[in-house]
Every structure is written in structure tokens, then in C-alpha cells.
PDB file of C-alpha atoms in Angstrom:
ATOM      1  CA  UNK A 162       0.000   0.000   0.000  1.00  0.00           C
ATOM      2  CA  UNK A 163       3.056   2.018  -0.205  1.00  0.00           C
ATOM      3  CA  UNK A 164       2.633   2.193  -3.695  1.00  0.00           C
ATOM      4  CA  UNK A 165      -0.901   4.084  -3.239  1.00  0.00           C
ATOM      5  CA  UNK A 166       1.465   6.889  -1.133  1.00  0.00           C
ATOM      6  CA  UNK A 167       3.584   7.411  -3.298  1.00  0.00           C
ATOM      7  CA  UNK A 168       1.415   7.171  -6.775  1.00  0.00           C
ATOM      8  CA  UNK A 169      -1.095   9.626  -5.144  1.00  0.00           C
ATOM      9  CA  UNK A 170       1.325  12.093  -3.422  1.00  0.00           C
ATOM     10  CA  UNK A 171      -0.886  12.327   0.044  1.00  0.00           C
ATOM     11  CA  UNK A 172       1.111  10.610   3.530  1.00  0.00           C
ATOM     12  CA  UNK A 173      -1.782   9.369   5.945  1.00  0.00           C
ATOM     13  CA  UNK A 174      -2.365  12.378   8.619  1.00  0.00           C
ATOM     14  CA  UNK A 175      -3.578   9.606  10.990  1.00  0.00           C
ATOM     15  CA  UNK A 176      -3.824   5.787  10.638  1.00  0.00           C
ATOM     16  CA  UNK A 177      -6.335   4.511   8.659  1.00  0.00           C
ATOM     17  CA  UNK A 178      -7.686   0.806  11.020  1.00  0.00           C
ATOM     18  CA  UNK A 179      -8.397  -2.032   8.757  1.00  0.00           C
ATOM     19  CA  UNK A 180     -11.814  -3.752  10.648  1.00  0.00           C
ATOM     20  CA  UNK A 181     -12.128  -7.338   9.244  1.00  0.00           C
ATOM     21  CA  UNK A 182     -16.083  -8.130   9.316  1.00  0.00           C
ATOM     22  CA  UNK A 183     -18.004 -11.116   8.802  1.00  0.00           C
ATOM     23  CA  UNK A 184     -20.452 -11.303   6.710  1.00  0.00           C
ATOM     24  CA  UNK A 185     -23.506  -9.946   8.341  1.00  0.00           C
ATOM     25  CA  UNK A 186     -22.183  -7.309  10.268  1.00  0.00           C
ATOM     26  CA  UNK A 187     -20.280  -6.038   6.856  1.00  0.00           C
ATOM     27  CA  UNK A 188     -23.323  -6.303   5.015  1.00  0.00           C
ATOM     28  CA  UNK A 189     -25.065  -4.220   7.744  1.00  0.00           C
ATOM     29  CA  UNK A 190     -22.392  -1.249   8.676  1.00  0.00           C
ATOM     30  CA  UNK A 191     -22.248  -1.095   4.254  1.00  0.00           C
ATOM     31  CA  UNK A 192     -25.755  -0.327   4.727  1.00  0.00           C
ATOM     32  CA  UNK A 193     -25.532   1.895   7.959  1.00  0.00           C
ATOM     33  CA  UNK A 194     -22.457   3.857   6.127  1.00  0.00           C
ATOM     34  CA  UNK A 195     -24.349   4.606   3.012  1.00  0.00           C
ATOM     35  CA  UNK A 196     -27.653   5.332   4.046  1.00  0.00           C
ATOM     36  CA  UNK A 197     -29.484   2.449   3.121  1.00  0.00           C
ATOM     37  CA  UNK A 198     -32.800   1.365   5.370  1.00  0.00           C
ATOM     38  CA  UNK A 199     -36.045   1.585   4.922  1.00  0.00           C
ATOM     39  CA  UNK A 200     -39.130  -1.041   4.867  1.00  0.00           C
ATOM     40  CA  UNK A 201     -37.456  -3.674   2.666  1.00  0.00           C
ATOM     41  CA  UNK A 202     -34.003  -2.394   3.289  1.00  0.00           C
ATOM     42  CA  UNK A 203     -33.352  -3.139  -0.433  1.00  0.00           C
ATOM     43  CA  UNK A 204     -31.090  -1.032  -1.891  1.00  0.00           C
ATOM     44  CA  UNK A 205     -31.139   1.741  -3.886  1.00  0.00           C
ATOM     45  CA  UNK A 206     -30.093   0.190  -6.875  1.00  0.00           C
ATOM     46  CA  UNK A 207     -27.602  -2.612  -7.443  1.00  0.00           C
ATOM     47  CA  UNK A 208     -24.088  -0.573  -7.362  1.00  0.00           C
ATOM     48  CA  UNK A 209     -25.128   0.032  -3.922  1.00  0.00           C
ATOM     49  CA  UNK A 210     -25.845  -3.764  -2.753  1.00  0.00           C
ATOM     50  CA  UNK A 211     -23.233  -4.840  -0.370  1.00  0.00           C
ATOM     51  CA  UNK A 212     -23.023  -8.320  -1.823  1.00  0.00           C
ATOM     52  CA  UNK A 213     -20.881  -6.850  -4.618  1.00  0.00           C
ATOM     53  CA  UNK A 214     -18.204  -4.991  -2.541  1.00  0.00           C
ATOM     54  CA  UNK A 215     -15.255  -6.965  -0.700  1.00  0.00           C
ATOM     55  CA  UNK A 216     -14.390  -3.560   1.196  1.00  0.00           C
ATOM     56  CA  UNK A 217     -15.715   0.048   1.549  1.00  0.00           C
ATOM     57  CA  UNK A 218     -14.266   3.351   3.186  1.00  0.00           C
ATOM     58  CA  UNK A 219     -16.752   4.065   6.030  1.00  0.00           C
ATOM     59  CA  UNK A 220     -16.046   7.782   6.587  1.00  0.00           C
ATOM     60  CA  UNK A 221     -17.851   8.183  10.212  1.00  0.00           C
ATOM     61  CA  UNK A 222     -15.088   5.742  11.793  1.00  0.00           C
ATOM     62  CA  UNK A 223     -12.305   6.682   9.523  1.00  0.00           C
ATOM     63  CA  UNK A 224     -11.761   3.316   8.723  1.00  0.00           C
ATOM     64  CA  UNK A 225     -11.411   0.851   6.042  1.00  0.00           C
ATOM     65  CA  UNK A 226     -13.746  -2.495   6.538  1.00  0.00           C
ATOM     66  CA  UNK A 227     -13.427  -5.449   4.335  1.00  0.00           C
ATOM     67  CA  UNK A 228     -14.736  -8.971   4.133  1.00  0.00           C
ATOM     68  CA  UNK A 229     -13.736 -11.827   6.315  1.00  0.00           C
ATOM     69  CA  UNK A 230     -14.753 -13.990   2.860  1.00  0.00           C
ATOM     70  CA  UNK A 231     -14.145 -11.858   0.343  1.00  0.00           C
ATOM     71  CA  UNK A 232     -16.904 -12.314  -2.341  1.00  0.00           C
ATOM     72  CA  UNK A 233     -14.319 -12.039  -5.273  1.00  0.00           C
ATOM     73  CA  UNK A 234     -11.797 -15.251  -4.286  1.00  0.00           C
ATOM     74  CA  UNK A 235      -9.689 -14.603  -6.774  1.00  0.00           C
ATOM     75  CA  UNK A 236      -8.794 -10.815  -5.993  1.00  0.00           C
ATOM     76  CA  UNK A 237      -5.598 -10.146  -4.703  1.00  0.00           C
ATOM     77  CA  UNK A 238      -6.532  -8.035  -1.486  1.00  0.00           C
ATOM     78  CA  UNK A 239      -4.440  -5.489  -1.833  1.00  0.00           C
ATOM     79  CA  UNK A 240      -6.237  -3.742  -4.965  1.00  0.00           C
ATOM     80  CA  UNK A 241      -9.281  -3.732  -2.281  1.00  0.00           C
ATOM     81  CA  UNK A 242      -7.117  -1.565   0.264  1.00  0.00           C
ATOM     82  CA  UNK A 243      -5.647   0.237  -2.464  1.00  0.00           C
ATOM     83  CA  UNK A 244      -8.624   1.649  -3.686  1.00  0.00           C
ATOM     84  CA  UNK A 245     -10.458   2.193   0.150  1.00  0.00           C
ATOM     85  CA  UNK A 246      -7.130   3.713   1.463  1.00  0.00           C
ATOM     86  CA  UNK A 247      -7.640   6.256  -1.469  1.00  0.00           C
ATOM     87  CA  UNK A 248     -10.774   7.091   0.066  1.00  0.00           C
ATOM     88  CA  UNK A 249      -9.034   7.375   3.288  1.00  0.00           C
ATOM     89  CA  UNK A 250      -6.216   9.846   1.729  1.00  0.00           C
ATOM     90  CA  UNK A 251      -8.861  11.894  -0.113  1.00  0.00           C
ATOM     91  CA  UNK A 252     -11.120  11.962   3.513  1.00  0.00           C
ATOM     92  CA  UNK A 253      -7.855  13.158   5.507  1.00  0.00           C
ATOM     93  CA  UNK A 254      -6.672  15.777   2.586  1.00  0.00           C
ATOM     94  CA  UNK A 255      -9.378  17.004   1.104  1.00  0.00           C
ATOM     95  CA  UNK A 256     -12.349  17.117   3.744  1.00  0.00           C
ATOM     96  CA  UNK A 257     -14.898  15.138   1.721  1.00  0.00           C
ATOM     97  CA  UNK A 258     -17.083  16.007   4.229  1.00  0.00           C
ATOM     98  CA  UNK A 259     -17.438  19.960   3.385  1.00  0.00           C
ATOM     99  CA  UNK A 260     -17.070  19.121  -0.508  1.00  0.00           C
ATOM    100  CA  UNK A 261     -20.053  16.833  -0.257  1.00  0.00           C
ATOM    101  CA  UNK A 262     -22.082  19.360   1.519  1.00  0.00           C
ATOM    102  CA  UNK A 263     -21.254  22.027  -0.571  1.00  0.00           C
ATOM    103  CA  UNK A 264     -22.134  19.892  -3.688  1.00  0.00           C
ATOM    104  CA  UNK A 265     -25.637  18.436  -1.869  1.00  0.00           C
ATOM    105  CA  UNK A 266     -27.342  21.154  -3.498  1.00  0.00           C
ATOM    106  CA  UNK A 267     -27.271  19.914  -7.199  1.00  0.00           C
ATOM    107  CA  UNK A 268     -27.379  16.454  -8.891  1.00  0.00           C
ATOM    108  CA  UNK A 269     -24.771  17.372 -11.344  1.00  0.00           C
ATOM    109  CA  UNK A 270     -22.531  18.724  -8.879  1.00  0.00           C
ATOM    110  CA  UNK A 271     -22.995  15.548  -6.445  1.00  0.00           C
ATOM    111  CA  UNK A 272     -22.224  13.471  -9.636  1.00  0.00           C
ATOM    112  CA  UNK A 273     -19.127  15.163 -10.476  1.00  0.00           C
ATOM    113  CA  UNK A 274     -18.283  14.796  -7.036  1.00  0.00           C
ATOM    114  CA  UNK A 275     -19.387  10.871  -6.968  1.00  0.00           C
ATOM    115  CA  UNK A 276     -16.643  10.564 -10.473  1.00  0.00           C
ATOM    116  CA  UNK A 277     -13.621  12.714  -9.009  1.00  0.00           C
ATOM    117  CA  UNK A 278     -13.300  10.621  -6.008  1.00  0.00           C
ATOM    118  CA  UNK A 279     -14.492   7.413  -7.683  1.00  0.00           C
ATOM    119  CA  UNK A 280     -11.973   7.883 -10.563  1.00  0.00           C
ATOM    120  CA  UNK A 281      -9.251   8.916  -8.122  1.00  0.00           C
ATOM    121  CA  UNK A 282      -9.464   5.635  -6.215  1.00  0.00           C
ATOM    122  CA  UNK A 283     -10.160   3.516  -8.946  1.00  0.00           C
ATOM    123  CA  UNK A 284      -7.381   4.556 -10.764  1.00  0.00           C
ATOM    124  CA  UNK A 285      -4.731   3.209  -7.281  1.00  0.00           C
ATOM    125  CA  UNK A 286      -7.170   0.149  -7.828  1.00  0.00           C
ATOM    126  CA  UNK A 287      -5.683  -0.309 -11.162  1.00  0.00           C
ATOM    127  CA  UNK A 288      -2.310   1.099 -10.210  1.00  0.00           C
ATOM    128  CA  UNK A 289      -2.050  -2.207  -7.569  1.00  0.00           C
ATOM    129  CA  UNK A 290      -3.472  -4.404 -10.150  1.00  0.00           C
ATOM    130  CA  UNK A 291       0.060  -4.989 -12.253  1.00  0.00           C
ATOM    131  CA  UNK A 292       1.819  -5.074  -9.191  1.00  0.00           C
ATOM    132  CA  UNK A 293      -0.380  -8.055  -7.721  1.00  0.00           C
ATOM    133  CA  UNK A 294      -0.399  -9.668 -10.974  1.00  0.00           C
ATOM    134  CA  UNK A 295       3.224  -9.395 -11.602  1.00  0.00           C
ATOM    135  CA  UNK A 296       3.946 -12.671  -9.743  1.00  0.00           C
ATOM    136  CA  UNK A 297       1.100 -14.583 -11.831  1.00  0.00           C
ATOM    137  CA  UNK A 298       2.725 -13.349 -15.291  1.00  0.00           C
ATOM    138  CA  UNK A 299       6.020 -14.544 -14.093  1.00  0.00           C
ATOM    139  CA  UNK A 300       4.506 -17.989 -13.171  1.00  0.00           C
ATOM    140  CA  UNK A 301       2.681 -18.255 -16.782  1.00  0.00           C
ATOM    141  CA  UNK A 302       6.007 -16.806 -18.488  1.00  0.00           C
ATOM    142  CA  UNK A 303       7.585 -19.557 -17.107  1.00  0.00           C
ATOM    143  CA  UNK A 304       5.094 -22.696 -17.557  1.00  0.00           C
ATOM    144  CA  UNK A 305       4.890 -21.476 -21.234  1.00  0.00           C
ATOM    145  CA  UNK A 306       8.250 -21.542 -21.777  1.00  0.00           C
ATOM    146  CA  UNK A 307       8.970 -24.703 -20.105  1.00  0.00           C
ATOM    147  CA  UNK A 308       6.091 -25.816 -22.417  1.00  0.00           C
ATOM    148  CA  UNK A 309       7.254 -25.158 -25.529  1.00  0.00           C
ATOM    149  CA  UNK A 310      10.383 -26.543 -24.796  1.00  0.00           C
ATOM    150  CA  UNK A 311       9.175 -29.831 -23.584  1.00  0.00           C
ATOM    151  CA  UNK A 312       7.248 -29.879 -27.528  1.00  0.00           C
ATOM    152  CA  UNK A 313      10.196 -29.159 -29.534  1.00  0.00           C
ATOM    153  CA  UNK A 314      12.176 -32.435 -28.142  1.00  0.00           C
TER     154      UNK A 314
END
């Protein structure tokens, strides 16, 4: 998570605590941290179901929670943290807080908002990704090449 530092140019102020959750309780502090209740307590829509995030930034606790079991196996946990520590960075730097207020007033604005910070932490996500796949190329470089050599004797 260095990496995210450094790429993004922002040192934490304070530590950022990692909560582990199980299931349940992630599922319902997901829902606590971004508003979602009600009768059914459905979401909104479906980018905002919990069953389709491993982790989240909950700003109240300045913390990141994940997943005990992640949902996506296969992800390399560290493109997780790298995208909710950018949260945490942009929280600490940039007071998210006041810009959200300030841009509560207008759908476009709240939008705009919604993209900046979005795009900002997905592009650490897919700053972390070559680094966590880095290890897997090396592996396939490898049985490929030991492959081909195995068909030309």
C-alpha cells in the first residue's frame, strides 16, 4: 500500500484501522455507512448492494472495513485496500465532508463529485493491479516456456 502513497502524493495524517467483518455485520455497517434502510431495506439500486463490494471506506469511523470472505476469491486483497485507502487519503486531505455538503445542493454537482473521487481511487485500484499480478505473469512466463520446450524435443 506504499505504492498508493507514493502514486497519489498524500502521507496518511492519521492511521487509517483495517476492521475485518463477517459477513452480516459487513453487510449491515455497508448499509448503515451509506444510508441504506427503509421497509425492505433493499437497496437503492444494485451498485449500492453490499453483496458486490469486498471492502468500503466508512467515513464516520475513519476506517477501512473489508470482508472476512471476500466475495471475489480470486482478488488479490491489496487492490481492495488500495482503492479504500484512497478514500481514506482523499477523507484526511481534502475534507470530503465539506465538498459533499457544498455539492448536496445539485445532482450534477454531487455526480461530479461521486466521479472525481471514484476515478481517483479507482485509478490506485488499477495502479495495484500490475503489481499483484506481476507474480502470476512470471509464473505463466515460465510454464509457457517450459512448455514449448518440452514440444520441440
Amino acid at each position: 500500500l506504499e505504492a498508493v502513497i507514493r502514486v497519489r502524493g498524500l502521507k496518511t495524517i492519521r492511521e487509517v484501522p483495517i476492521r475485518r467483518l463477517a459477513d452480516a455485520d459487513f453487510d449491515t455497517a455497508f448499509r448503515v455507512a451509506n444510508g441504506i434502510g427503509g421497509d425492505d431495506n433493499k437497496p437503492k439500486s444494485a451498485t449500492m448492494d453490499s453483496r458486490f463490494f469486498d471492502g468500503f471506506y466508512e467515513y464516520a469511523s475513519r476506517s477501512i472495513c473489508v470482508r472476512e470472505h471476500p466475495v471475489f476469491k480470486q482478488a488479490d486483497p491489496r487492490i481492495v485496500l488500495a482503492h479504500e485507502l484512497t478514500h481514506a487519503l482523499q477523507h484526511q486531505h481534502f475534507d470530503t465532508d465539506k465538498l459533499k455538503e457544498a455539492a448536496s445542493k445539485s445532482r450534477d454537482e454531487q455526480l461530479a463529485l461521486k466521479a472525481l473521487l471514484e476515478g481517483d481511487a479507482q485509478l490506485m485500484f488499477l495502479v495495484q493491479i500490475p503489481r499483484s499480478l506481476s507474480s502470476c505473469r512470471l509464473t505463466v512466463t515460465r510454464r509457457r516456456m517450459s512448455g514449448a520446450n518440452s514440444k520441440e524435443r
